[in-house]
Tab-separated table of C-alpha atoms (C1' of nucleotides) in Angstrom:
chain	number	residue	atom	x	y	z
Z	1	UNK	CA	-2.495	-29.820	25.132
Z	2	UNK	CA	-5.223	-27.632	26.311
Z	3	UNK	CA	-5.112	-25.412	23.206
Z	4	UNK	CA	-4.712	-21.725	23.346
Z	5	UNK	CA	-7.058	-18.793	23.014
Z	6	UNK	CA	-6.355	-16.206	20.436
Z	7	UNK	CA	-5.103	-13.708	22.890
Z	8	UNK	CA	-2.544	-16.053	24.188
Z	9	UNK	CA	-1.565	-16.875	20.604
Z	10	UNK	CA	-0.950	-13.417	19.777
Z	11	UNK	CA	1.171	-12.940	22.965
Z	12	UNK	CA	3.290	-15.880	22.296
Z	13	UNK	CA	3.917	-15.074	18.483
Z	14	UNK	CA	3.750	-11.117	18.760
Z	15	UNK	CA	1.138	-11.236	16.061
Z	16	UNK	CA	-1.808	-8.825	16.558
Z	17	UNK	CA	-5.147	-10.531	17.210
Z	18	UNK	CA	-6.694	-8.709	14.195
Z	19	UNK	CA	-3.894	-9.929	12.058
Z	20	UNK	CA	-4.341	-13.564	13.179
Z	21	UNK	CA	-8.190	-13.291	12.257
Z	22	UNK	CA	-7.089	-11.792	8.945
Z	23	UNK	CA	-4.759	-14.580	8.266
Z	24	UNK	CA	-7.376	-17.073	8.778
Z	25	UNK	CA	-9.881	-15.150	6.787
Z	26	UNK	CA	-7.492	-15.020	3.657
Z	27	UNK	CA	-6.651	-18.772	4.029
Z	28	UNK	CA	-3.038	-18.438	5.385
Z	29	UNK	CA	-3.986	-19.947	8.635
Z	30	UNK	CA	-6.192	-23.064	8.975
Z	31	UNK	CA	-9.446	-22.517	10.855
Z	32	UNK	CA	-9.047	-23.531	14.318
Z	33	UNK	CA	-11.624	-25.465	16.463
Z	34	UNK	CA	-14.241	-23.552	18.401
Z	35	UNK	CA	-15.507	-23.617	21.981
Z	36	UNK	CA	-19.026	-24.127	22.567
Z	37	UNK	CA	-19.435	-20.455	22.657
Z	38	UNK	CA	-17.752	-19.781	19.458
Z	39	UNK	CA	-14.295	-19.084	20.629
Z	40	UNK	CA	-10.955	-20.021	18.727
Z	41	UNK	CA	-8.920	-22.880	20.261
Z	42	UNK	CA	-5.305	-22.911	18.471
Z	43	UNK	CA	-3.202	-26.050	18.606
Z	44	UNK	CA	0.485	-26.077	18.804
Z	45	UNK	CA	0.717	-26.472	15.025
Z	46	UNK	CA	-0.908	-22.963	14.789
Z	47	UNK	CA	1.893	-21.604	16.906
Z	48	UNK	CA	4.439	-23.028	14.536
Z	49	UNK	CA	2.465	-21.752	11.404
Z	50	UNK	CA	1.935	-18.509	12.668
Z	51	UNK	CA	5.792	-18.070	13.575
Z	52	UNK	CA	6.623	-19.378	10.170
Z	53	UNK	CA	4.197	-16.773	8.398
Z	54	UNK	CA	5.482	-14.002	10.734
Z	55	UNK	CA	9.008	-14.844	9.876
Z	56	UNK	CA	8.707	-15.299	6.060
Z	57	UNK	CA	6.792	-12.113	5.866
Z	58	UNK	CA	9.914	-10.374	7.788
Z	59	UNK	CA	12.201	-11.615	5.239
Z	60	UNK	CA	10.222	-10.096	2.475
Z	61	UNK	CA	8.466	-13.107	1.019
Z	62	UNK	CA	5.081	-12.019	-0.473
Z	63	UNK	CA	1.921	-13.239	1.115
Z	64	UNK	CA	1.455	-15.391	-2.085
Z	65	UNK	CA	4.901	-16.832	-1.643
Z	66	UNK	CA	3.901	-17.655	1.947
Z	67	UNK	CA	0.679	-19.189	0.991
Z	68	UNK	CA	2.631	-21.183	-1.889
Z	69	UNK	CA	4.967	-22.691	0.707
Z	70	UNK	CA	2.122	-23.411	3.124
Z	71	UNK	CA	0.318	-25.129	0.589
Z	72	UNK	CA	3.208	-27.539	-0.234
Z	73	UNK	CA	2.421	-29.014	3.382
Z	74	UNK	CA	3.460	-26.406	5.503
Z	75	UNK	CA	6.397	-26.096	7.953
Z	76	UNK	CA	5.991	-29.359	9.344
Z	77	UNK	CA	6.256	-31.131	5.935
Z	78	UNK	CA	9.614	-32.351	4.491
Z	79	UNK	CA	11.368	-29.846	2.463
Z	80	UNK	CA	11.057	-30.194	-1.131
Z	81	UNK	CA	12.536	-28.547	-4.396
Z	82	UNK	CA	9.675	-26.280	-4.707
Z	83	UNK	CA	10.138	-24.577	-1.523
Z	84	UNK	CA	13.702	-24.192	-2.506
Z	85	UNK	CA	12.615	-22.735	-5.783
Z	86	UNK	CA	10.528	-20.108	-4.273
Z	87	UNK	CA	13.397	-19.117	-1.811
Z	88	UNK	CA	15.811	-18.818	-4.835
Z	89	UNK	CA	13.461	-16.741	-6.619
Z	90	UNK	CA	12.994	-14.458	-3.701
Z	91	UNK	CA	16.462	-14.245	-3.082
Z	92	UNK	CA	16.856	-13.024	-6.555
Z	93	UNK	CA	14.182	-10.213	-6.006
Z	94	UNK	CA	16.275	-9.356	-2.909
Z	95	UNK	CA	19.488	-8.976	-4.910
Z	96	UNK	CA	17.700	-6.775	-7.391
Z	97	UNK	CA	16.530	-4.576	-4.630
Z	98	UNK	CA	20.051	-4.154	-3.096
Z	99	UNK	CA	21.380	-3.235	-6.679
Z	100	UNK	CA	18.670	-0.666	-7.138
Z	101	UNK	CA	19.295	0.816	-3.659
Z	102	UNK	CA	22.998	0.614	-4.322
Z	103	UNK	CA	22.424	2.825	-7.380
Z	104	UNK	CA	20.401	5.334	-5.335
Z	105	UNK	CA	22.778	5.373	-2.460
Z	106	UNK	CA	25.821	6.256	-4.700
Z	107	UNK	CA	23.780	8.706	-6.594
Z	108	UNK	CA	22.507	10.519	-3.404
Z	109	UNK	CA	25.868	10.266	-1.775
Z	110	UNK	CA	28.016	11.979	-4.647
Z	111	UNK	CA	25.182	14.604	-4.832
Z	112	UNK	CA	25.034	15.481	-1.324
Z	113	UNK	CA	28.859	15.911	-1.040
Z	114	UNK	CA	28.738	18.287	-4.045
Z	115	UNK	CA	26.017	20.377	-2.210
Z	116	UNK	CA	27.382	23.180	-0.110
Z	117	UNK	CA	24.216	23.764	1.681
Z	118	UNK	CA	24.460	27.399	0.798
Z	119	UNK	CA	21.684	29.366	-0.991
Z	120	UNK	CA	23.282	29.067	-4.443
Z	121	UNK	CA	21.325	28.524	-7.698
Z	122	UNK	CA	21.955	25.324	-9.565
Z	123	UNK	CA	21.783	23.087	-6.453
Z	124	UNK	CA	23.125	19.861	-7.300
Z	125	UNK	CA	20.382	17.943	-5.417
Z	126	UNK	CA	17.645	19.699	-7.115
Z	127	UNK	CA	19.395	19.595	-10.435
Z	128	UNK	CA	19.925	15.801	-10.085
Z	129	UNK	CA	16.183	15.356	-9.037
Z	130	UNK	CA	14.932	17.057	-12.008
Z	131	UNK	CA	16.970	15.114	-14.615
Z	132	UNK	CA	14.891	12.320	-15.438
Z	133	UNK	CA	17.275	9.331	-15.498
Z	134	UNK	CA	16.012	6.009	-16.534
Z	135	UNK	CA	15.377	3.631	-13.733
Z	136	UNK	CA	16.144	0.156	-15.148
Z	137	UNK	CA	14.842	-2.764	-13.030
Y	28	UNK	CA	3.829	29.146	-24.295
Y	29	UNK	CA	0.408	27.834	-25.233
Y	30	UNK	CA	0.151	25.570	-22.084
Y	31	UNK	CA	-0.533	21.750	-22.083
Y	32	UNK	CA	-3.685	19.846	-21.596
Y	33	UNK	CA	-3.497	17.146	-19.065
Y	34	UNK	CA	-3.021	14.379	-21.632
Y	35	UNK	CA	0.033	16.019	-23.147
Y	36	UNK	CA	1.506	16.563	-19.721
Y	37	UNK	CA	0.852	12.856	-18.937
Y	38	UNK	CA	2.681	11.878	-22.101
Y	39	UNK	CA	5.632	14.072	-21.601
Y	40	UNK	CA	6.389	13.320	-17.829
Y	41	UNK	CA	5.191	9.372	-18.025
Y	42	UNK	CA	2.806	10.067	-14.962
Y	43	UNK	CA	-0.911	8.859	-15.434
Y	44	UNK	CA	-3.446	11.322	-15.915
Y	45	UNK	CA	-5.187	10.147	-12.734
Y	46	UNK	CA	-1.947	10.463	-10.912
Y	47	UNK	CA	-1.562	14.187	-11.874
Y	48	UNK	CA	-4.958	14.967	-10.470
Y	49	UNK	CA	-4.170	13.205	-7.451
Y	50	UNK	CA	-1.175	14.894	-6.926
Y	51	UNK	CA	-3.005	18.194	-7.331
Y	52	UNK	CA	-5.719	17.065	-4.899
Y	53	UNK	CA	-2.983	16.128	-2.162
Y	54	UNK	CA	-1.171	19.410	-2.594
Y	55	UNK	CA	1.851	18.071	-4.412
Y	56	UNK	CA	1.206	20.040	-7.713
Y	57	UNK	CA	-0.219	23.546	-7.891
Y	58	UNK	CA	-3.512	24.066	-9.219
Y	59	UNK	CA	-3.216	25.000	-12.969
Y	60	UNK	CA	-5.307	27.493	-14.777
Y	61	UNK	CA	-8.540	26.423	-16.317
Y	62	UNK	CA	-10.046	26.953	-19.832
Y	63	UNK	CA	-13.624	28.469	-20.249
Y	64	UNK	CA	-14.935	24.825	-20.213
Y	65	UNK	CA	-13.075	23.787	-17.040
Y	66	UNK	CA	-10.262	21.884	-18.282
Y	67	UNK	CA	-6.787	22.066	-16.872
Y	68	UNK	CA	-4.149	24.063	-18.590
Y	69	UNK	CA	-0.493	23.705	-17.415
Y	70	UNK	CA	2.512	25.836	-17.618
Y	71	UNK	CA	6.149	24.773	-18.044
Y	72	UNK	CA	6.718	25.053	-14.450
Y	73	UNK	CA	4.318	22.254	-13.759
Y	74	UNK	CA	6.268	20.045	-16.320
Y	75	UNK	CA	9.439	20.604	-14.266
Y	76	UNK	CA	7.525	19.999	-10.880
Y	77	UNK	CA	6.074	16.826	-12.031
Y	78	UNK	CA	9.237	15.425	-13.194
Y	79	UNK	CA	10.801	16.465	-10.069
Y	80	UNK	CA	8.187	14.600	-7.999
Y	81	UNK	CA	8.308	11.494	-10.102
Y	82	UNK	CA	12.174	11.264	-9.757
Y	83	UNK	CA	12.211	11.933	-6.058
Y	84	UNK	CA	9.686	9.235	-5.609
Y	85	UNK	CA	11.597	6.834	-7.813
Y	86	UNK	CA	14.620	7.651	-5.490
Y	87	UNK	CA	12.522	6.469	-2.662
Y	88	UNK	CA	11.873	9.867	-1.039
Y	89	UNK	CA	8.480	9.879	0.683
Y	90	UNK	CA	5.322	11.930	-0.190
Y	91	UNK	CA	5.964	14.219	2.990
Y	92	UNK	CA	9.717	14.654	1.991
Y	93	UNK	CA	8.686	15.486	-1.549
Y	94	UNK	CA	6.087	18.169	-0.145
Y	95	UNK	CA	8.562	19.155	2.165
Y	96	UNK	CA	11.204	20.026	-0.582
Y	97	UNK	CA	8.562	21.576	-2.724
Y	98	UNK	CA	7.420	23.636	0.210
Y	99	UNK	CA	10.871	25.328	0.379
Y	100	UNK	CA	10.211	26.918	-3.021
Y	101	UNK	CA	10.367	23.919	-5.240
Y	102	UNK	CA	12.725	22.983	-7.947
Y	103	UNK	CA	13.297	26.295	-9.359
Y	104	UNK	CA	14.322	28.045	-5.992
Y	105	UNK	CA	18.025	28.119	-4.899
Y	106	UNK	CA	19.315	25.230	-2.744
Y	107	UNK	CA	19.187	25.442	0.844
Y	108	UNK	CA	20.496	23.522	3.922
Y	109	UNK	CA	17.034	22.315	4.412
Y	110	UNK	CA	16.878	20.391	1.165
Y	111	UNK	CA	20.511	18.954	1.985
Y	112	UNK	CA	19.073	17.834	5.385
Y	113	UNK	CA	16.285	15.943	3.938
Y	114	UNK	CA	18.319	14.304	1.382
Y	115	UNK	CA	20.971	13.361	4.105
Y	116	UNK	CA	18.210	11.998	6.274
Y	117	UNK	CA	16.909	9.851	3.212
Y	118	UNK	CA	20.253	8.694	2.400
Y	119	UNK	CA	20.472	7.299	5.973
Y	120	UNK	CA	17.127	5.519	5.608
Y	121	UNK	CA	18.437	4.221	2.116
Y	122	UNK	CA	21.510	2.682	3.865
Y	123	UNK	CA	19.442	1.158	6.886
Y	124	UNK	CA	17.291	-0.665	4.230
Y	125	UNK	CA	20.625	-1.852	2.386
Y	126	UNK	CA	21.780	-3.287	5.814
Y	127	UNK	CA	18.542	-4.977	6.465
Y	128	UNK	CA	18.438	-6.464	2.902
Y	129	UNK	CA	22.079	-7.528	3.336
Y	130	UNK	CA	21.282	-9.635	6.323
Y	131	UNK	CA	18.444	-11.217	4.675
Y	132	UNK	CA	20.446	-11.847	1.539
Y	133	UNK	CA	23.207	-13.706	3.651
Y	134	UNK	CA	20.869	-15.732	5.631
Y	135	UNK	CA	18.892	-16.866	2.541
Y	136	UNK	CA	22.096	-17.480	0.464
Y	137	UNK	CA	23.606	-19.715	3.381
Y	138	UNK	CA	20.228	-21.469	3.951
Y	139	UNK	CA	19.499	-22.218	0.312
Y	140	UNK	CA	22.981	-23.571	-0.125
Y	141	UNK	CA	22.459	-26.001	2.774
Y	142	UNK	CA	19.247	-27.373	1.180
Y	143	UNK	CA	19.483	-30.240	-1.001
Y	144	UNK	CA	15.934	-29.849	-2.455
Y	145	UNK	CA	15.441	-33.308	-1.528
Y	146	UNK	CA	12.257	-34.535	0.543
Y	147	UNK	CA	14.268	-34.731	3.558
Y	148	UNK	CA	12.975	-33.735	7.157
Y	149	UNK	CA	14.587	-31.044	8.906
Y	150	UNK	CA	14.811	-28.870	5.613
Y	151	UNK	CA	17.030	-25.792	6.427
Y	152	UNK	CA	14.860	-23.357	4.672
Y	153	UNK	CA	11.720	-24.284	6.729
Y	154	UNK	CA	13.964	-24.534	9.752
Y	155	UNK	CA	15.388	-21.075	9.440
Y	156	UNK	CA	12.061	-19.731	8.815
Y	157	UNK	CA	10.587	-21.211	11.822
Y	158	UNK	CA	12.984	-19.868	14.095
Y	159	UNK	CA	11.978	-16.371	15.218
Y	160	UNK	CA	15.076	-14.480	14.926
Y	161	UNK	CA	14.891	-10.745	16.029
Y	162	UNK	CA	14.751	-8.165	13.369
Y	163	UNK	CA	16.484	-5.154	14.751
Y	164	UNK	CA	16.140	-1.977	12.792
R	2	DG	C1'	-26.409	-12.144	39.930
R	3	DT	C1'	-22.667	-8.876	39.057
R	4	DG	C1'	-18.574	-7.142	37.172
R	5	DC	C1'	-15.020	-7.395	34.084
R	6	DC	C1'	-11.966	-8.874	30.719
R	7	DA	C1'	-11.549	-11.579	26.378
R	8	DT	C1'	-13.421	-12.553	22.426
R	9	DC	C1'	-16.832	-12.414	18.572
R	10	DT	C1'	-18.505	-10.426	13.837
R	11	DG	C1'	-18.586	-6.942	10.847
R	12	DT	C1'	-17.290	-2.812	9.101
R	13	DA	C1'	-14.522	1.158	7.859
R	14	DG	C1'	-9.962	3.239	7.791
R	15	DT	C1'	-4.760	3.652	6.086
R	16	DG	C1'	-1.414	5.168	1.685
R	17	DG	C1'	-0.537	5.956	-2.637
R	18	DC	C1'	-2.265	5.398	-6.401
R	19	DT	C1'	-5.321	3.249	-10.199
R	20	DA	C1'	-9.885	2.504	-12.527
R	21	DC	C1'	-14.235	3.098	-13.686
R	22	DA	C1'	-18.991	5.587	-14.650
R	23	DG	C1'	-21.486	8.883	-16.551
R	24	DA	C1'	-21.229	13.555	-18.119
R	25	DA	C1'	-19.676	17.415	-20.600
R	26	DG	C1'	-15.784	19.861	-23.774
R	27	DC	C1'	-14.205	20.577	-28.077
R	28	DA	C1'	-12.328	20.291	-32.809
R	29	DA	C1'	-13.244	18.190	-37.537
R	30	DG	C1'	-16.064	16.508	-41.150
R	31	DA	C1'	-20.785	15.977	-43.406
Q	23	DT	C1'	-25.908	22.734	-37.530
Q	24	DC	C1'	-25.345	18.407	-36.304
Q	25	DT	C1'	-22.928	14.333	-35.454
Q	26	DT	C1'	-18.898	11.752	-34.453
Q	27	DG	C1'	-15.163	10.781	-31.668
Q	28	DC	C1'	-11.776	11.897	-28.710
Q	29	DT	C1'	-10.505	14.116	-24.481
Q	30	DT	C1'	-11.338	15.735	-19.974
Q	31	DC	C1'	-14.223	16.406	-15.961
Q	32	DT	C1'	-15.985	14.831	-11.193
Q	33	DG	C1'	-16.842	11.643	-7.677
Q	34	DT	C1'	-16.561	7.204	-6.387
Q	35	DA	C1'	-14.684	2.610	-5.709
Q	36	DG	C1'	-10.870	-0.817	-5.697
Q	37	DC	C1'	-6.254	-2.377	-4.542
Q	38	DC	C1'	-3.232	-4.641	-0.532
Q	39	DA	C1'	-2.043	-6.057	3.875
Q	40	DC	C1'	-3.089	-4.887	7.572
Q	41	DT	C1'	-5.166	-2.161	11.812
Q	42	DA	C1'	-8.905	-0.117	14.450
Q	43	DC	C1'	-13.089	0.457	16.126
Q	44	DA	C1'	-18.259	-0.672	17.521
Q	45	DG	C1'	-21.551	-3.173	19.551
Q	46	DA	C1'	-22.602	-7.863	21.060
Q	47	DT	C1'	-21.474	-12.235	23.695
Q	48	DG	C1'	-18.815	-15.647	26.622
Q	49	DG	C1'	-16.911	-17.102	30.416
Q	50	DC	C1'	-14.749	-16.784	34.994
Q	51	DA	C1'	-14.589	-14.960	39.862
Q	52	DC	C1'	-17.009	-13.147	43.567
DNA sequence: GTGCCATCTGTAGTGGCTACAGAAGCAAGA
DNA sequence: TCTTGCTTCTGTAGCCACTACAGATGGCAC
């Protein structure tokens, strides 16, 4: 267990060096030890935490949600109901986004179908975009 | 046709005053006339353009796409193939996003289902988030 | 000692707005 | 005419989640 320099950690996790330091600055990643010369030395736990952060962000969890989960003990702690609640809430948000996108998709699809691409007035695409329809949720 | 002050335009379109000025600055909205005292006076065409911009942004068109459509003659011009191409391209992007979200949704759903919420080790949620799966497209 | 890469800190840039400060326009009332 | 009070003006800074750069060290091989 010699510990990793930041470059090696970046290589292993695919997270930019600057982003790793940023995560530390904003409290998402624990401050690592330092060498005598002031360089960061990371432990295996940092690799796990960083992979977790990366994955959670890819899944669309907000930084605050990630922080919340990490503050519950982090990846190495046992699962608890709070983690589940956050995940369920996030799932709900994902489903809302899917619904919104589905509405947009069907609107665009049907509109594009009705457009000939000719230089006719009353283009259905422009027309649709000018009519300000309500965007609920 | 007296023309509108910026506040009235904001009220009619639901776009913040600062945002209207911002759209002008970045070239999405034509510079309006000014009163002797330097205040902006908008025409009916600005109302149409602003509604169009707002709607297109709500539908997820990028600022560049909006600018592209507007540069083709704007809402009042006849439809042309280029508008259709932009819309089709955007529709493609929307469908990609839907697929990505669907993957995330199913992963989250099945994972949450397997989590009891108890304080057990090997929590499926944490475990899933630690395994760095590739996120293609 | 020298060369050279890795790392350090601190600051500034990105996009798409949003918010504020301080000055000035402008209409109505005293 | 002067004041009050709202609206608008310009310009600058803030937001978030990073990303990029500048200039100074660390630390190892030769």
